[in-house]
Amino acid sequence: MSTDTTDLELVASSQAHTGKGLGTGNPADAFVIEPPRVRTKKTPRRTRTNFEMLAWLFMRLSGIVLVVLILGHLIIMLTLDGGVSKINFAFVAGRWASPFWQGWDLLMLWLAMLHGANGMRTVINDYAEKDSTRMWLKGLMGAATVFTVLLGTLVIFTFDPNI
Amino acid sequence: MSAPTMDAPHSAALDAAENGASQLITVTLRIRRFNPEEHPDPVWVDYQLLMDPKERVLDALNKVKWEQDGTLTYRRSCAHGICGSDAMRINGRNRLACKTLLKDVNPEKPITIEAIKGLTVLKDLVVDMDPFFQAYKDVMPFLITKGNEPTRERLQSAEDRERFDDTTKCILCAACTSSCPVFWNDGQYFGPAAIVNAHRFIFDSRDEGAEQRLEILNDREGVWRCRTTFNCSEACPRGIEVTKAIQEVKRALVTRRF
């Protein structure tokens, strides 16, 4: 019997009994197959907010509204009155003269951006393995969302047809 | 009544039973072996067996362990689909080896068997179940009541019992949780099994801890991570409508919070 074998046996038995040696940085870690993110030994403290529920509800509700808004938008823009070829500065200026279309576009912008960002947040939560990666990706996405939403809102409200 | 000397009736079933040997077929088990003492990487190993197709996958595994390779490691206990020890990934789907007949998993082709996904593999088909049971414990799967204990049993109407009947069937085999793509990516997610067991108490009329459990499942890693891929319902060897249970918890949260 070589000492080598004994070592390995010790490693194996300590794993089987305690579940320790998983992701603790000791050499025995190489001897198990870990999933991408194992549950932490301690369950994280609860946040006690309804944020996840509100995000989930927002996804459903905004989705329903967006179906109407976007399909309507596509039909008006792409099929009615000669399709895409009619779209020019005058056409957009004419539409935005009416508060109804301003509201439509504003609502569509906000809902679509937040809906998309919320979906991306879910994807990032799923696939980013490290906390720091997740934070950076979410930060970037949040900044891009805020920028687009604010810029769009600004344009809709300050649009001047006589530019 | 009738003469006992009559010839035994001839039937195909009896014939088959008499020459049972002809019923045996060659089955190939392709098992994902992982022995940390030998090699840090898992390997697929084929085992050829002569088996009756009406036998179970667990019988085939036992035959390998007892007759061909004693180092094959897997969990099994009752072998009758109630202890929940032998959940494994057979032909790419989570099943109990003791409830799966060879004839149902296409024995003409090699039958692939691997450990359930999303949990740390310790050896061969044995995974570390600690995170799974930790999530289970976190939802407080026990009766919570206030006030004095009654002097007799807590009564419940048949309808009230029916409300959570489905989720009482859980045997904690982890087939659902380890079939969930959200759990594969993020072990922090409570997973279907924990939610099913929370559901069992949330909707129990005798229990008064529903609000606490809902609060736990309302958090970041709770029910809102479920995106209804139905893998869990499909995997459940007890036929629990897992996704439906999760949706009912979501509905309870939405209706209680508004």
Coordinates of C-alpha atoms in Angstrom, one line a residue:
Chain A
M1 CA 0.0 0.0 0.0
S2 CA 1.5 3.3 -1.0
T3 CA 0.8 6.4 1.1
D4 CA -0.6 8.0 -2.0
T5 CA -3.7 5.8 -2.0
T6 CA -4.3 6.5 1.7
D7 CA -4.3 10.2 1.1
L8 CA -6.9 10.0 -1.6
E9 CA -9.1 7.7 0.5
L10 CA -9.1 10.3 3.2
V11 CA -10.2 13.0 0.8
A12 CA -13.0 10.9 -0.5
S13 CA -14.4 9.9 2.9
S14 CA -14.3 13.4 4.3
Q15 CA -16.3 14.7 1.4
A16 CA -18.9 12.0 1.6
H17 CA -19.6 12.6 5.3
T18 CA -19.5 16.3 5.7
G19 CA -20.1 17.7 2.3
K20 CA -17.2 20.0 3.1
G21 CA -14.3 20.5 0.8
L22 CA -16.7 21.9 -1.8
G23 CA -15.5 25.2 -3.1
T24 CA -13.4 26.0 0.0
G25 CA -10.2 26.4 -1.9
N26 CA -8.5 23.3 -0.6
P27 CA -6.9 20.8 -2.9
A28 CA -9.7 18.3 -2.5
D29 CA -11.9 20.7 -4.6
A30 CA -10.6 19.3 -7.8
F31 CA -12.2 16.0 -6.8
V32 CA -15.8 16.9 -7.2
I33 CA -17.8 18.2 -10.2
E34 CA -19.5 21.4 -9.2
P35 CA -22.4 23.2 -10.9
P36 CA -21.8 26.8 -12.0
R37 CA -23.2 28.3 -8.8
V38 CA -23.6 26.2 -5.7
R39 CA -26.0 27.3 -3.0
T40 CA -24.1 29.2 -0.3
K41 CA -23.7 27.5 3.1
K42 CA -25.8 30.2 4.7
T43 CA -29.0 31.3 3.1
P44 CA -28.8 35.0 2.2
R45 CA -30.6 37.4 4.4
R46 CA -34.1 38.3 3.2
T47 CA -34.6 41.7 1.5
R48 CA -38.3 41.9 2.5
T49 CA -39.3 43.9 -0.5
N50 CA -41.9 43.2 -3.2
F51 CA -39.5 44.2 -6.0
E52 CA -39.3 40.8 -7.6
M53 CA -43.1 40.5 -7.5
L54 CA -43.6 43.9 -9.0
A55 CA -41.0 43.2 -11.7
W56 CA -42.8 40.0 -12.5
L57 CA -46.2 41.7 -12.7
F58 CA -44.9 44.5 -14.7
M59 CA -43.5 42.1 -17.2
R60 CA -47.0 40.5 -17.7
L61 CA -48.9 43.7 -17.8
S62 CA -46.6 45.7 -19.9
G63 CA -46.4 42.8 -22.3
I64 CA -50.1 42.9 -22.9
V65 CA -50.1 46.7 -23.5
L66 CA -47.1 46.4 -25.7
V67 CA -48.7 43.9 -28.0
V68 CA -51.4 46.5 -28.8
L69 CA -49.0 49.5 -29.0
I70 CA -46.3 47.8 -31.1
L71 CA -48.7 46.1 -33.5
G72 CA -50.6 49.3 -33.9
H73 CA -47.4 51.2 -34.5
L74 CA -46.1 48.7 -37.1
I75 CA -49.4 48.7 -39.0
I76 CA -49.5 52.5 -39.1
M77 CA -45.9 52.8 -40.1
L78 CA -45.4 49.9 -42.4
T79 CA -48.7 49.0 -44.1
L80 CA -51.3 51.8 -44.1
D81 CA -51.1 54.6 -46.7
G82 CA -48.3 53.4 -48.8
G83 CA -46.1 51.8 -46.2
V84 CA -42.6 52.8 -45.3
S85 CA -42.2 55.1 -48.2
K86 CA -44.5 57.7 -46.7
I87 CA -42.4 58.1 -43.6
N88 CA -40.4 61.3 -43.6
F89 CA -39.9 64.3 -41.4
A90 CA -43.2 65.8 -42.2
F91 CA -45.1 62.6 -41.4
V92 CA -43.5 62.3 -38.0
A93 CA -44.0 66.0 -37.3
G94 CA -47.7 65.7 -38.3
R95 CA -48.2 62.7 -36.0
W96 CA -46.5 64.4 -33.0
A97 CA -48.7 67.5 -33.4
S98 CA -51.3 65.4 -31.7
P99 CA -51.0 64.7 -28.0
F100 CA -52.6 61.3 -28.6
W101 CA -49.6 60.1 -30.8
Q102 CA -47.2 61.7 -28.4
G103 CA -48.7 59.8 -25.6
W104 CA -48.7 56.6 -27.6
D105 CA -45.0 56.9 -28.5
L106 CA -44.0 57.9 -25.0
L107 CA -45.8 55.0 -23.5
M108 CA -44.4 52.6 -26.0
L109 CA -40.9 53.9 -25.4
W110 CA -41.1 53.6 -21.6
L111 CA -42.8 50.3 -21.5
A112 CA -40.6 48.7 -24.2
M113 CA -37.4 49.9 -22.6
L114 CA -38.3 48.9 -19.1
H115 CA -39.8 45.6 -20.3
G116 CA -36.6 44.8 -22.3
A117 CA -34.3 45.9 -19.4
N118 CA -36.2 43.8 -17.0
G119 CA -35.9 40.8 -19.3
M120 CA -32.2 41.4 -19.6
R121 CA -31.9 41.7 -15.9
T122 CA -33.3 38.2 -15.6
V123 CA -30.8 36.9 -18.2
I124 CA -27.9 38.5 -16.4
N125 CA -29.1 37.1 -13.1
D126 CA -29.1 33.7 -14.7
Y127 CA -25.9 33.7 -16.5
A128 CA -23.4 35.9 -14.7
E129 CA -21.6 33.6 -12.3
K130 CA -19.6 36.2 -10.3
D131 CA -21.3 38.9 -8.2
S132 CA -18.9 41.5 -9.7
T133 CA -19.8 40.6 -13.3
R134 CA -23.4 40.7 -12.5
M135 CA -23.1 44.1 -10.9
W136 CA -21.2 45.6 -13.9
L137 CA -23.5 44.1 -16.5
K138 CA -26.6 45.4 -14.7
G139 CA -25.0 48.8 -14.2
L140 CA -24.2 49.1 -17.9
M141 CA -27.6 48.0 -18.9
G142 CA -29.3 50.3 -16.4
A143 CA -27.3 53.3 -17.7
A144 CA -28.1 52.5 -21.3
T145 CA -31.8 52.2 -20.4
V146 CA -32.0 55.4 -18.4
F147 CA -30.1 57.2 -21.2
T148 CA -32.4 55.9 -24.0
V149 CA -35.6 56.6 -22.0
L150 CA -34.6 60.1 -21.0
L151 CA -33.4 61.0 -24.5
G152 CA -36.5 59.7 -26.1
T153 CA -38.7 61.5 -23.6
L154 CA -36.8 64.7 -24.2
V155 CA -37.2 64.5 -27.9
I156 CA -41.0 63.7 -27.8
F157 CA -41.6 66.7 -25.5
T158 CA -39.3 69.2 -27.1
F159 CA -39.8 68.3 -30.7
D160 CA -40.1 71.4 -32.8
P161 CA -41.5 70.9 -36.3
N162 CA -40.1 74.2 -37.5
I163 CA -36.5 73.1 -36.8
Chain B
M1 CA -66.0 -29.2 -9.7
S2 CA -64.0 -29.8 -12.9
A3 CA -61.7 -32.7 -13.4
P4 CA -58.3 -32.0 -11.9
T5 CA -56.6 -34.1 -14.6
M6 CA -57.3 -31.7 -17.4
D7 CA -54.3 -30.5 -19.5
A8 CA -52.9 -27.2 -18.4
P9 CA -54.2 -24.5 -20.6
H10 CA -51.8 -23.3 -23.3
S11 CA -51.2 -19.7 -23.5
A12 CA -48.5 -17.5 -25.0
A13 CA -47.9 -16.0 -21.6
L14 CA -47.2 -19.4 -20.0
D15 CA -45.0 -20.4 -22.9
A16 CA -43.0 -17.3 -22.5
A17 CA -42.7 -17.8 -18.8
E18 CA -41.4 -21.3 -19.3
N19 CA -38.6 -20.5 -21.6
G20 CA -37.8 -17.2 -19.9
A21 CA -34.3 -17.3 -21.2
S22 CA -35.5 -16.4 -24.7
Q23 CA -37.1 -13.2 -23.3
L24 CA -33.8 -11.8 -22.2
I25 CA -32.3 -9.1 -24.4
T26 CA -28.9 -7.6 -24.4
V27 CA -29.0 -4.1 -22.9
T28 CA -26.2 -1.6 -22.9
L29 CA -26.0 0.8 -20.0
R30 CA -23.9 3.8 -20.8
I31 CA -23.1 5.2 -17.3
R32 CA -21.3 8.5 -16.7
R33 CA -18.7 7.3 -14.2
F34 CA -16.8 9.7 -12.0
N35 CA -14.3 8.5 -9.6
P36 CA -12.4 11.3 -7.9
E37 CA -9.8 8.8 -6.6
E38 CA -8.9 7.8 -10.1
H39 CA -9.4 10.7 -12.4
P40 CA -10.6 14.3 -12.1
D41 CA -12.8 14.0 -15.2
P42 CA -16.0 11.9 -15.7
V43 CA -16.0 9.2 -18.3
W44 CA -18.8 7.3 -20.0
V45 CA -18.5 3.5 -19.5
D46 CA -20.6 0.9 -21.4
Y47 CA -21.9 -2.2 -19.6
Q48 CA -23.5 -5.1 -21.5
L49 CA -26.1 -7.1 -19.7
L50 CA -28.6 -9.8 -20.4
M51 CA -31.8 -8.5 -19.0
D52 CA -35.6 -9.0 -19.2
P53 CA -37.0 -5.8 -20.7
K54 CA -39.7 -5.9 -18.0
E55 CA -37.1 -5.3 -15.3
R56 CA -36.2 -1.9 -14.0
V57 CA -33.2 0.2 -14.7
L58 CA -32.3 -0.2 -11.0
D59 CA -32.2 -4.0 -11.5
A60 CA -29.7 -3.4 -14.3
L61 CA -27.6 -1.1 -12.2
N62 CA -27.7 -3.7 -9.4
K63 CA -26.6 -6.4 -11.8
V64 CA -23.7 -4.2 -12.9
K65 CA -22.7 -3.5 -9.3
W66 CA -23.1 -7.1 -8.1
E67 CA -21.7 -9.0 -11.1
Q68 CA -19.5 -6.7 -13.2
D69 CA -18.1 -3.7 -11.3
G70 CA -18.5 -3.3 -7.6
T71 CA -17.1 0.2 -7.7
L72 CA -20.2 1.6 -9.4
T73 CA -21.8 4.0 -6.8
Y74 CA -25.4 5.1 -6.6
R75 CA -28.0 5.6 -4.0
R76 CA -31.0 3.3 -3.5
S77 CA -33.0 2.3 -0.6
C78 CA -36.5 1.1 -0.8
A79 CA -36.4 0.4 -4.5
H80 CA -40.1 0.9 -4.8
G81 CA -40.4 4.6 -5.7
I82 CA -41.1 6.0 -2.3
C83 CA -37.8 6.8 -0.6
G84 CA -36.6 9.1 -3.4
S85 CA -33.0 7.9 -3.2
D86 CA -32.4 6.9 -6.8
A87 CA -33.3 9.9 -8.9
M88 CA -31.0 10.0 -11.9
R89 CA -30.8 11.2 -15.4
I90 CA -31.8 8.3 -17.6
N91 CA -31.7 9.0 -21.4
G92 CA -31.5 12.7 -20.7
R93 CA -34.6 12.8 -18.4
N94 CA -34.8 12.8 -14.6
R95 CA -36.4 9.6 -13.4
L96 CA -36.3 7.2 -10.5
A97 CA -34.3 4.1 -11.6
C98 CA -36.6 2.0 -9.5
K99 CA -39.8 3.1 -11.4
T100 CA -38.4 3.0 -14.9
L101 CA -38.7 -0.2 -16.8
L102 CA -36.0 -1.1 -19.4
K103 CA -38.6 -1.5 -22.1
D104 CA -39.8 2.1 -21.6
V105 CA -36.3 3.6 -22.3
N106 CA -35.7 2.0 -25.6
P107 CA -33.3 -0.8 -24.7
E108 CA -32.3 -1.4 -28.3
K109 CA -30.0 1.6 -28.0
P110 CA -27.5 2.2 -25.2
I111 CA -29.3 3.6 -22.1
T112 CA -27.5 6.6 -20.8
I113 CA -27.4 7.1 -17.1
E114 CA -25.9 10.1 -15.3
A115 CA -26.1 11.9 -12.0
I116 CA -28.8 14.6 -11.6
K117 CA -27.7 18.0 -12.7
G118 CA -27.2 21.2 -10.7
L119 CA -25.8 19.5 -7.6
T120 CA -22.1 18.7 -6.9
V121 CA -21.2 15.2 -8.1
L122 CA -19.3 13.4 -5.5
K123 CA -18.9 10.0 -7.1
D124 CA -20.6 8.3 -10.1
L125 CA -24.3 8.9 -9.6
V126 CA -24.0 10.3 -6.1
V127 CA -24.5 14.0 -5.7
D128 CA -24.2 16.3 -2.6
M129 CA -27.9 16.7 -1.6
D130 CA -27.1 19.3 1.2
P131 CA -28.0 22.4 -0.8
F132 CA -31.2 20.7 -1.8
F133 CA -32.2 20.0 1.7
Q134 CA -31.1 23.4 2.9
A135 CA -33.6 25.0 0.5
Y136 CA -36.2 22.6 1.8
K137 CA -35.5 23.5 5.4
D138 CA -35.6 27.2 4.6
V139 CA -39.3 27.1 3.7
M140 CA -40.1 25.7 7.1
P141 CA -41.8 22.4 6.1
F142 CA -43.6 21.9 9.4
L143 CA -46.9 22.9 11.0
I144 CA -46.8 26.4 12.4
T145 CA -49.6 27.4 14.7
K146 CA -50.4 30.1 17.2
G147 CA -52.2 29.9 20.5
N148 CA -52.8 27.0 22.7
E149 CA -52.6 23.4 21.5
P150 CA -56.0 21.9 21.2
T151 CA -56.9 19.0 23.4
R152 CA -57.9 16.9 20.4
E153 CA -56.7 16.6 16.8
R154 CA -56.9 19.6 14.5
L155 CA -59.9 18.8 12.3
Q156 CA -60.1 19.6 8.6
S157 CA -62.8 19.2 6.0
A158 CA -62.3 16.9 3.1
E159 CA -62.3 19.9 0.7
D160 CA -59.6 21.7 2.8
R161 CA -57.5 18.5 2.7
E162 CA -58.0 18.3 -1.1
R163 CA -56.7 21.8 -1.6
F164 CA -53.0 20.7 -1.0
D165 CA -53.4 17.0 -1.7
D166 CA -51.2 17.0 -4.8
T167 CA -48.2 18.5 -3.0
T168 CA -48.3 16.0 -0.1
K169 CA -47.0 13.4 -2.5
C170 CA -43.5 14.7 -2.7
I171 CA -40.8 12.2 -1.8
L172 CA -37.9 14.7 -2.0
C173 CA -36.0 12.8 -4.7
A174 CA -34.8 16.1 -6.3
A175 CA -35.8 15.0 -9.8
C176 CA -37.7 18.3 -10.2
T177 CA -35.2 20.7 -8.7
S178 CA -32.4 19.1 -10.7
S179 CA -34.3 19.3 -13.9
C180 CA -34.9 23.1 -13.5
P181 CA -32.8 25.2 -15.9
V182 CA -32.9 28.1 -13.4
F183 CA -31.5 25.9 -10.7
W184 CA -28.8 24.6 -13.0
N185 CA -27.5 28.1 -13.4
D186 CA -28.2 29.4 -10.0
G187 CA -28.1 27.0 -7.1
Q188 CA -29.4 29.8 -4.9
Y189 CA -32.9 29.4 -6.3
F190 CA -35.1 27.6 -3.9
G191 CA -36.1 25.2 -6.6
P192 CA -39.4 23.4 -7.3
A193 CA -39.1 20.8 -4.5
A194 CA -38.8 23.5 -1.8
I195 CA -41.7 25.5 -3.3
V196 CA -43.9 22.3 -3.5
N197 CA -43.3 21.6 0.2
A198 CA -44.0 25.2 1.1
H199 CA -47.2 25.0 -0.9
R200 CA -48.2 21.9 1.1
F201 CA -48.3 24.1 4.2
I202 CA -49.3 27.4 2.8
F203 CA -52.6 25.9 1.6
D204 CA -53.2 23.8 4.7
S205 CA -56.1 25.2 6.6
R206 CA -54.6 24.1 9.9
D207 CA -51.4 26.0 9.4
E208 CA -50.8 29.6 10.4
G209 CA -47.4 30.2 9.0
A210 CA -48.4 30.8 5.4
E211 CA -47.4 34.5 5.6
Q212 CA -43.9 33.7 6.7
R213 CA -43.4 31.1 4.0
L214 CA -44.8 33.5 1.4
E215 CA -42.4 36.1 2.6
I216 CA -39.5 33.8 2.1
L217 CA -40.6 32.8 -1.4
N218 CA -41.3 36.4 -2.3
D219 CA -37.6 37.1 -2.2
R220 CA -35.0 37.3 -5.0
E221 CA -34.4 33.6 -5.2
G222 CA -38.0 32.6 -4.6
V223 CA -41.0 31.8 -6.9
W224 CA -40.5 34.8 -9.2
R225 CA -37.4 33.1 -10.7
C226 CA -39.6 30.3 -12.0
R227 CA -40.3 30.8 -15.7
T228 CA -42.7 27.9 -16.2
T229 CA -40.6 25.6 -18.4
F230 CA -42.5 22.7 -17.0
N231 CA -39.4 20.5 -16.7
C232 CA -40.2 19.9 -13.1
S233 CA -43.8 18.7 -13.8
E234 CA -42.4 16.4 -16.4
A235 CA -39.7 15.0 -14.2
C236 CA -41.8 14.4 -11.1
P237 CA -42.0 10.6 -10.6
R238 CA -45.0 11.1 -8.3
G239 CA -46.9 13.0 -11.0
I240 CA -47.2 16.2 -8.9
E241 CA -48.2 19.2 -11.0
V242 CA -45.2 21.1 -9.8
T243 CA -45.4 24.1 -12.0
K244 CA -49.1 24.5 -11.1
A245 CA -48.1 24.5 -7.4
I246 CA -45.5 27.2 -8.1
Q247 CA -48.1 29.3 -10.0
E248 CA -50.5 28.9 -7.1
V249 CA -47.9 30.3 -4.7
K250 CA -47.3 33.2 -7.1
R251 CA -51.1 33.9 -7.3
A252 CA -51.3 33.7 -3.5
L253 CA -48.6 36.3 -3.2
V254 CA -50.1 38.7 -5.8
T255 CA -53.6 38.4 -4.2
R256 CA -52.4 38.8 -0.7
R257 CA -50.1 41.8 -1.5
F258 CA -52.8 43.8 -3.3

